[in-house]
Amino acid sequence: MAHPSHDELTGHALGALDPPAEEAVSAHVSDCERCSTELRERINPAVGVLAESVPQHEPPPELRDRLLEIVRREAGERGAEPAAPRRRRRLRIGPVVLRPAAAGLAVVAIAAAAIGGYLANDGDDDGGGATTVPVTEASAGIGGSLVVAEDSALLRVHGMPPLPERAIYQLWVAKGSTVRPSSTFVPDASGRGTAVVPESLPSGSQVLVTRESGPGHTAPTSEPLLGARVD
Amino acid sequence: VTKAELQRLADEDLMPLVAGKDADAFEIFYDRHGGAAYSLAYRIVGDRQAAEDVTQEALLSIWRSGARYDRARGSVRAWTLGIVRNRAIDLLRRDSGRAPNLAFDPEEALERRPAEGLTDVEALRRETAREVRGALSGLPEDQSKVIQLAYFGGFTHSEIARMLNEPLGTIKGRMRLGMEKIRAALAEGM
């Protein structure tokens, strides 16, 4: 179909389209970058504040108790199930090799194409089967581990230098020749921090951490402080 | 992962753990969004027991389905409230005798929840909610009404047109104009 009108996109966001129109607009939006961007950046935020605009009521404590009871029971049942055969992943970590930045090099040059060079695999192997590996760091005193699961990974670090106000530590995931921003974290007063990588990390992918002035960067602007390679 | 560590995670980083059936992560997710979810459900269904049921159904669906949150589609908060809204509308439609709650009384801006103990984030959200209500109450009534009938009442363009005895195109246009004004108010920081 042609691009939906603004009336139709607004109706879609508010759940006001009649079923045939809703079906057509949903199908279009799922394949159309222009319309999905329009929705995401211009219309949905306004719809979102409608939901936030309602008077706030304290939910009854029993609701929380009941929900958490169900959730904990179901989590326990899941934990008690016989463990399914788990895909064993061999992890291998190489040391971080920091290259001195070329004088005058624009910060954006420390981006996707170059960042792969910051990590070099030294060929060591942990013996196979491990899902938790230590990170390799570029600065003394930093340490931690990366726990790799099927569809996500958890990075726990310590010894991270304190950050200036509003700065953050940014995780990057390098797969092949692409490097994309992932989650962020701010360490606590003791320098400890935790961050989730909410995606599968296939063999050969790398997780890097840089210090950034704030969230929203699409490429690293500083050298990695630590990293880990999944093998 | 300890609870203290979980509490430091951003929403977007908490959700993969919820999907992985981490009960502690769900508890934190509930504490961050359960109040907003219940409040939205109550606004739509207008009944405390029904609002509890809707909130429980919606949040358990997130827990049980392992629904995958996609950060490209917006915030965890907006995603969660969208699920709650749809559940509440489903309930309204199942019980067709239930009239939508269209009262929009600025006095409702008086918060029911005690202010003490609010986190900065929650306090900011309340302030934003007040400002949004102010922006909504400033809309022409015909625009405000069609938006409320759609979002809080679950009515479609055609249903609203029949209800108000207005041409379909008029209803669509009012809805778009009203939402554009809300968006403009957002852009100006309310």
Coordinates of C-alpha atoms in Angstrom, one line a residue:
Chain A
M1 CA 0.0 0.0 0.0
A2 CA 1.0 3.6 -0.3
H3 CA 2.2 5.3 2.8
P4 CA -0.6 5.7 5.3
S5 CA -1.8 9.3 5.9
H6 CA -0.9 11.1 9.2
D7 CA -4.6 10.5 10.2
E8 CA -4.1 6.8 9.7
L9 CA -0.8 6.6 11.5
T10 CA -2.2 8.6 14.4
G11 CA -5.2 6.3 14.5
H12 CA -2.9 3.2 14.4
A13 CA -0.9 4.6 17.4
L14 CA -4.1 5.2 19.4
G15 CA -5.6 1.8 18.5
A16 CA -8.5 3.6 16.7
L17 CA -8.3 2.0 13.2
D18 CA -11.0 -0.3 12.1
P19 CA -9.8 -3.9 11.7
P20 CA -9.1 -3.9 8.0
A21 CA -7.3 -0.6 8.1
E22 CA -5.3 -1.7 11.2
E23 CA -4.2 -4.8 9.4
A24 CA -3.0 -2.9 6.3
V25 CA -1.3 -0.1 8.3
S26 CA 0.4 -2.6 10.7
A27 CA 1.8 -4.6 7.7
H28 CA 3.0 -1.5 6.0
V29 CA 4.7 0.0 9.1
S30 CA 6.5 -3.2 9.8
D31 CA 8.3 -2.9 6.5
C32 CA 8.5 0.8 6.0
E33 CA 11.4 2.6 7.7
R34 CA 9.9 6.1 7.0
C35 CA 6.6 5.3 8.6
S36 CA 8.1 3.3 11.5
T37 CA 10.4 6.2 12.2
E38 CA 7.5 8.7 12.1
L39 CA 5.6 6.6 14.6
R40 CA 8.6 6.0 16.9
E41 CA 9.9 9.5 17.0
R42 CA 6.9 11.7 16.6
I43 CA 3.6 9.9 17.3
N44 CA 4.3 7.3 19.9
P45 CA 5.9 9.6 22.4
A46 CA 2.7 11.7 22.4
V47 CA 0.7 8.5 22.9
G48 CA 3.0 7.4 25.7
V49 CA 2.4 10.5 27.7
L50 CA -1.4 9.9 27.5
A51 CA -0.7 6.7 29.5
E52 CA 1.4 8.7 31.9
S53 CA -1.2 11.4 32.3
V54 CA -3.6 9.5 34.4
P55 CA -3.9 10.2 38.1
Q56 CA -1.6 7.9 40.0
H57 CA -3.1 5.4 42.5
E58 CA -1.2 3.3 44.9
P59 CA -1.9 -0.3 43.9
P60 CA -3.1 -2.5 46.7
P61 CA -0.1 -4.3 48.4
E62 CA -2.0 -7.6 47.9
L63 CA -1.5 -7.2 44.1
R64 CA 2.3 -7.1 44.5
D65 CA 2.3 -10.0 47.0
R66 CA 0.1 -12.1 44.7
L67 CA 2.1 -11.4 41.6
L68 CA 5.5 -12.0 43.3
E69 CA 4.2 -15.2 44.8
I70 CA 3.2 -16.5 41.4
V71 CA 6.4 -15.4 39.8
R72 CA 8.6 -16.9 42.5
R73 CA 6.7 -20.2 42.3
E74 CA 7.0 -20.3 38.6
A75 CA 10.7 -19.4 38.6
G76 CA 11.2 -22.2 41.2
E77 CA 9.4 -24.7 39.1
R78 CA 11.4 -23.8 36.1
G79 CA 14.6 -24.1 38.2
A80 CA 13.5 -27.6 39.4
E81 CA 12.9 -28.9 35.9
P82 CA 15.6 -31.3 34.5
A83 CA 18.2 -29.2 32.8
A84 CA 17.8 -29.2 29.1
P85 CA 20.9 -30.0 27.2
R86 CA 22.8 -26.8 27.1
R87 CA 24.8 -25.6 24.1
R88 CA 28.3 -25.5 25.3
R89 CA 30.2 -22.5 24.2
R90 CA 33.9 -22.3 24.1
L91 CA 35.1 -19.0 25.3
R92 CA 38.5 -17.5 24.6
I93 CA 39.7 -14.1 25.6
G94 CA 42.6 -12.3 24.2
P95 CA 44.4 -9.4 25.7
V96 CA 43.3 -5.9 24.8
V97 CA 45.9 -4.3 22.6
L98 CA 45.6 -0.6 22.7
R99 CA 46.9 1.3 19.7
P100 CA 48.0 4.8 20.3
A101 CA 45.6 7.1 18.6
A102 CA 47.1 8.9 15.7
A103 CA 47.7 12.6 16.4
G104 CA 44.9 14.7 15.0
L105 CA 42.8 11.7 14.3
A106 CA 39.1 12.6 14.5
V107 CA 37.4 10.8 17.3
V108 CA 35.0 9.2 14.9
A109 CA 37.9 7.5 13.4
I110 CA 38.0 5.3 16.5
A111 CA 34.9 3.6 15.1
A112 CA 33.6 0.5 13.6
A113 CA 36.3 -0.3 11.2
A114 CA 39.2 0.4 13.6
I115 CA 37.8 -1.0 16.8
G116 CA 38.3 -4.6 15.9
G117 CA 42.0 -3.9 16.2
Y118 CA 41.8 -3.1 19.9
L119 CA 41.2 -6.7 20.7
A120 CA 43.7 -9.3 19.5
N121 CA 43.2 -12.9 20.3
D122 CA 46.3 -14.6 21.6
G123 CA 45.1 -18.1 20.9
D124 CA 44.7 -19.1 24.6
D125 CA 41.8 -21.4 25.3
D126 CA 40.0 -21.8 28.5
G127 CA 39.6 -25.5 27.9
G128 CA 36.1 -25.3 26.6
G129 CA 32.7 -25.4 28.2
A130 CA 33.0 -22.3 30.3
T131 CA 30.3 -19.7 30.2
T132 CA 32.0 -17.2 32.5
V133 CA 35.3 -15.6 31.6
P134 CA 37.4 -12.8 32.9
V135 CA 37.6 -9.6 30.9
T136 CA 40.8 -8.4 29.6
E137 CA 41.6 -4.9 30.7
A138 CA 43.7 -2.1 29.4
S139 CA 44.2 -0.4 32.8
A140 CA 45.6 -1.8 36.0
G141 CA 43.1 -2.4 38.7
I142 CA 40.1 -3.1 36.4
G143 CA 38.8 -6.6 36.4
G144 CA 35.6 -8.5 36.0
S145 CA 33.8 -11.2 34.1
L146 CA 31.4 -11.8 31.2
V147 CA 28.7 -14.4 31.7
V148 CA 27.5 -15.5 28.3
A149 CA 24.1 -17.1 28.0
E150 CA 22.1 -18.2 25.0
D151 CA 20.4 -14.9 24.3
S152 CA 22.2 -12.4 26.5
A153 CA 25.3 -11.8 28.5
L154 CA 26.1 -10.1 31.8
L155 CA 29.2 -8.0 32.4
R156 CA 30.3 -7.5 35.9
V157 CA 33.3 -5.3 36.5
H158 CA 35.3 -3.7 39.4
G159 CA 38.0 -1.2 39.7
M160 CA 36.3 1.2 37.2
P161 CA 37.6 4.8 37.5
P162 CA 35.0 7.3 38.7
L163 CA 33.2 9.2 36.0
P164 CA 32.6 12.9 35.6
E165 CA 29.1 14.1 35.9
R166 CA 26.8 12.8 33.2
A167 CA 29.5 10.5 31.7
I168 CA 28.8 6.8 31.4
Y169 CA 30.5 3.6 30.5
Q170 CA 29.3 2.4 27.2
L171 CA 29.3 -1.2 26.0
W172 CA 29.8 -2.0 22.4
V173 CA 29.2 -5.2 20.6
A174 CA 31.5 -6.0 17.6
K175 CA 30.2 -8.7 15.2
G176 CA 32.2 -9.1 12.1
S177 CA 32.9 -5.6 10.7
T178 CA 30.1 -3.9 12.6
V179 CA 30.3 -2.3 16.0
R180 CA 27.0 -1.3 17.6
P181 CA 26.3 0.5 20.9
S182 CA 24.8 -1.8 23.6
S183 CA 23.9 -1.0 27.2
T184 CA 25.5 1.5 29.5
F185 CA 26.4 1.6 33.2
V186 CA 27.7 3.9 35.9
P187 CA 29.8 2.2 38.6
D188 CA 29.0 2.6 42.2
A189 CA 31.3 4.4 44.6
S190 CA 33.6 1.4 45.0
G191 CA 34.1 1.1 41.2
R192 CA 31.8 -1.9 40.7
G193 CA 29.3 -2.0 37.8
T194 CA 27.0 -4.4 36.1
A195 CA 25.5 -4.3 32.6
V196 CA 23.5 -6.7 30.4
V197 CA 24.2 -7.3 26.8
P198 CA 20.6 -8.1 25.6
E199 CA 21.5 -10.1 22.6
S200 CA 23.1 -13.4 21.6
L201 CA 26.8 -13.2 21.2
P202 CA 27.9 -15.6 18.5
S203 CA 31.4 -16.9 18.2
G204 CA 33.9 -14.2 17.2
S205 CA 31.9 -11.4 18.7
Q206 CA 33.5 -9.0 21.1
V207 CA 32.2 -6.8 23.9
L208 CA 34.1 -3.6 24.6
V209 CA 33.7 -0.8 27.1
T210 CA 34.6 2.8 26.6
R211 CA 34.1 5.9 28.6
E212 CA 31.7 8.3 26.9
S213 CA 30.4 11.8 27.8
G214 CA 26.8 10.5 27.8
P215 CA 24.5 8.0 26.1
G216 CA 23.6 8.2 22.5
H217 CA 26.9 7.9 20.7
T218 CA 26.8 5.7 17.7
A219 CA 30.6 5.1 17.6
P220 CA 33.2 5.0 20.3
T221 CA 35.0 8.3 21.1
S222 CA 37.7 6.9 23.3
E223 CA 39.8 3.8 23.6
P224 CA 38.4 0.7 25.2
L225 CA 39.1 0.2 28.9
L226 CA 38.3 -3.5 28.8
G227 CA 36.9 -6.1 26.5
A228 CA 36.0 -9.7 26.0
R229 CA 35.9 -11.9 23.0
V230 CA 33.5 -14.9 22.6
D231 CA 35.0 -17.8 20.8
Chain B
V1 CA 23.4 -11.0 40.4
T2 CA 22.4 -9.4 43.6
K3 CA 19.3 -7.2 44.0
A4 CA 21.5 -4.2 44.6
E5 CA 23.1 -4.8 41.2
L6 CA 19.8 -5.4 39.5
Q7 CA 18.5 -2.1 40.9
R8 CA 21.3 -0.3 39.2
L9 CA 20.4 -1.7 35.8
A10 CA 18.5 0.5 33.4
D11 CA 15.0 -0.8 32.4
E12 CA 16.3 -1.8 29.0
D13 CA 19.0 -4.0 30.6
L14 CA 16.6 -5.5 33.2
M15 CA 14.1 -6.9 30.7
P16 CA 16.4 -9.7 29.3
L17 CA 16.7 -11.0 32.8
V18 CA 12.9 -10.8 33.3
A19 CA 12.5 -12.8 30.0
G20 CA 15.0 -15.2 31.5
K21 CA 12.7 -15.8 34.4
D22 CA 14.7 -14.0 37.1
A23 CA 12.1 -13.4 39.8
D24 CA 14.2 -10.7 41.5
A25 CA 14.4 -8.8 38.2
F26 CA 10.6 -9.0 37.9
E27 CA 10.2 -7.6 41.4
I28 CA 12.3 -4.6 40.5
F29 CA 10.4 -4.3 37.2
Y30 CA 7.1 -4.3 39.2
D31 CA 8.3 -1.8 41.7
R32 CA 9.3 0.6 38.9
H33 CA 6.1 0.3 36.7
G34 CA 3.4 -1.5 38.7
G35 CA 2.0 1.7 40.0
A36 CA 1.7 3.3 36.6
A37 CA 0.3 0.1 35.2
Y38 CA -2.4 -0.1 37.9
S39 CA -3.2 3.6 37.5
L40 CA -3.7 3.3 33.8
A41 CA -5.8 0.2 34.1
Y42 CA -7.9 1.9 36.7
R43 CA -8.4 5.0 34.5
I44 CA -9.7 2.8 31.7
V45 CA -11.8 0.2 33.5
G46 CA -12.9 2.5 36.4
D47 CA -13.1 -0.3 38.9
R48 CA -10.4 -1.2 41.5
Q49 CA -10.9 -5.0 41.3
A50 CA -11.0 -5.0 37.5
A51 CA -7.9 -2.8 37.5
E52 CA -6.1 -5.3 39.7
D53 CA -7.1 -8.1 37.4
V54 CA -6.0 -6.3 34.3
T55 CA -2.6 -5.3 35.9
Q56 CA -2.0 -8.9 37.0
E57 CA -2.9 -10.3 33.6
A58 CA -0.8 -7.9 31.7
L59 CA 2.3 -8.2 33.9
L60 CA 2.1 -11.9 34.1
S61 CA 1.8 -12.1 30.3
I62 CA 5.2 -10.3 30.2
W63 CA 6.6 -12.7 32.7
R64 CA 5.2 -15.9 31.2
S65 CA 5.5 -15.2 27.5
G66 CA 9.1 -14.1 27.9
A67 CA 7.9 -11.3 25.6
R68 CA 10.9 -9.8 24.0
Y69 CA 11.2 -6.1 24.6
D70 CA 12.6 -4.3 21.6
R71 CA 14.4 -1.1 22.6
A72 CA 14.0 0.2 19.1
R73 CA 10.3 0.6 19.6
G74 CA 10.4 2.8 22.6
S75 CA 10.9 2.7 26.4
V76 CA 10.2 -0.2 28.6
R77 CA 7.7 2.0 30.4
A78 CA 5.8 2.8 27.2
W79 CA 5.9 -0.8 26.0
T80 CA 4.5 -2.1 29.3
L81 CA 1.8 0.5 29.5
G82 CA 0.8 -0.3 25.9
I83 CA 0.3 -4.0 27.0
V84 CA -1.7 -2.8 30.0
R85 CA -3.9 -0.5 27.9
N86 CA -4.7 -3.3 25.4
R87 CA -5.6 -5.7 28.2
A88 CA -7.9 -3.1 29.7
I89 CA -9.5 -2.3 26.4
D90 CA -10.0 -6.1 25.8
L91 CA -11.9 -6.2 29.2
L92 CA -14.1 -3.3 28.2
R93 CA -14.9 -4.9 24.9
R94 CA -15.7 -8.2 26.6
D95 CA -18.0 -6.4 29.0
S96 CA -19.8 -4.3 26.4
G97 CA -22.2 -2.9 29.0
R98 CA -19.4 -1.1 30.7
A99 CA -19.3 2.6 29.8
P100 CA -15.9 4.1 29.1
N101 CA -14.8 6.5 31.8
L102 CA -14.4 9.7 30.0
A103 CA -14.5 12.1 32.9
F104 CA -11.6 14.4 32.7
D105 CA -11.6 16.5 35.8
P106 CA -8.5 18.6 36.5
E107 CA -9.2 18.0 40.2
E108 CA -8.1 14.4 39.4
A109 CA -4.6 15.8 39.2
L110 CA -4.6 15.6 42.9
E111 CA -2.4 12.6 43.4
R112 CA -3.7 9.7 45.5
R113 CA -0.3 8.3 46.3
P114 CA 1.7 9.7 49.2
A115 CA 4.5 11.9 48.1
E116 CA 6.9 10.7 50.7
G117 CA 9.4 8.1 49.7
L118 CA 9.1 8.9 46.0
T119 CA 12.2 8.4 44.0
D120 CA 13.4 11.4 42.0
V121 CA 12.4 9.5 38.8
E122 CA 8.9 8.8 40.1
A123 CA 8.5 12.4 41.3
L124 CA 9.5 13.7 37.9
R125 CA 7.0 11.3 36.3
R126 CA 4.3 12.7 38.4
E127 CA 5.2 16.2 37.5
T128 CA 5.2 15.2 33.9
A129 CA 1.8 13.6 34.3
R130 CA 0.4 16.8 35.8
E131 CA 1.8 18.8 32.9
V132 CA 0.4 16.4 30.4
R133 CA -3.0 16.7 32.1
G134 CA -2.7 20.4 31.8
A135 CA -1.9 20.1 28.1
L136 CA -4.8 17.8 27.6
S137 CA -7.2 20.0 29.4
G138 CA -6.1 22.8 27.2
L139 CA -7.2 21.0 24.0
P140 CA -10.4 22.0 22.4
E141 CA -13.1 19.7 23.8
D142 CA -13.9 18.1 20.5
Q143 CA -10.2 17.0 20.0
S144 CA -9.8 15.9 23.6
K145 CA -13.0 13.8 23.4
V146 CA -12.0 11.8 20.3
I147 CA -8.6 11.1 21.7
Q148 CA -10.0 9.9 25.0
L149 CA -12.7 7.8 23.3
A150 CA -10.0 6.1 21.3
Y151 CA -7.2 5.6 23.8
F152 CA -9.1 5.2 27.1
G153 CA -12.4 3.9 25.6
G154 CA -11.0 1.6 22.9
F155 CA -13.4 3.0 20.2
T156 CA -12.4 3.1 16.6
H157 CA -12.7 6.0 14.2
S158 CA -16.0 4.6 12.8
E159 CA -17.5 3.9 16.2
I160 CA -16.6 7.4 17.4
A161 CA -18.1 9.0 14.2
R162 CA -21.3 7.1 14.7
M163 CA -21.4 8.0 18.4
L164 CA -20.9 11.7 17.8
N165 CA -22.8 11.8 14.6
E166 CA -19.9 13.4 12.8
P167 CA -18.3 12.6 9.4
L168 CA -15.5 10.0 9.6
G169 CA -13.0 12.4 8.2
T170 CA -13.8 15.0 10.8
I171 CA -13.1 12.5 13.6
K172 CA -9.8 11.4 12.0
G173 CA -8.7 15.0 11.6
R174 CA -9.6 16.0 15.1
M175 CA -7.6 13.1 16.5
R176 CA -4.6 14.0 14.5
L177 CA -4.7 17.7 15.4
G178 CA -5.1 16.9 19.1
M179 CA -2.2 14.6 19.1
E180 CA -0.1 17.1 17.2
K181 CA -0.8 19.7 19.9
I182 CA 0.2 17.2 22.6
R183 CA 3.4 16.5 20.7
A184 CA 4.1 20.2 20.3
A185 CA 3.5 20.7 24.0
L186 CA 6.0 17.9 24.7
A187 CA 8.6 19.4 22.4
E188 CA 8.2 22.7 24.2
G189 CA 8.7 21.0 27.6
M190 CA 5.1 21.4 28.4

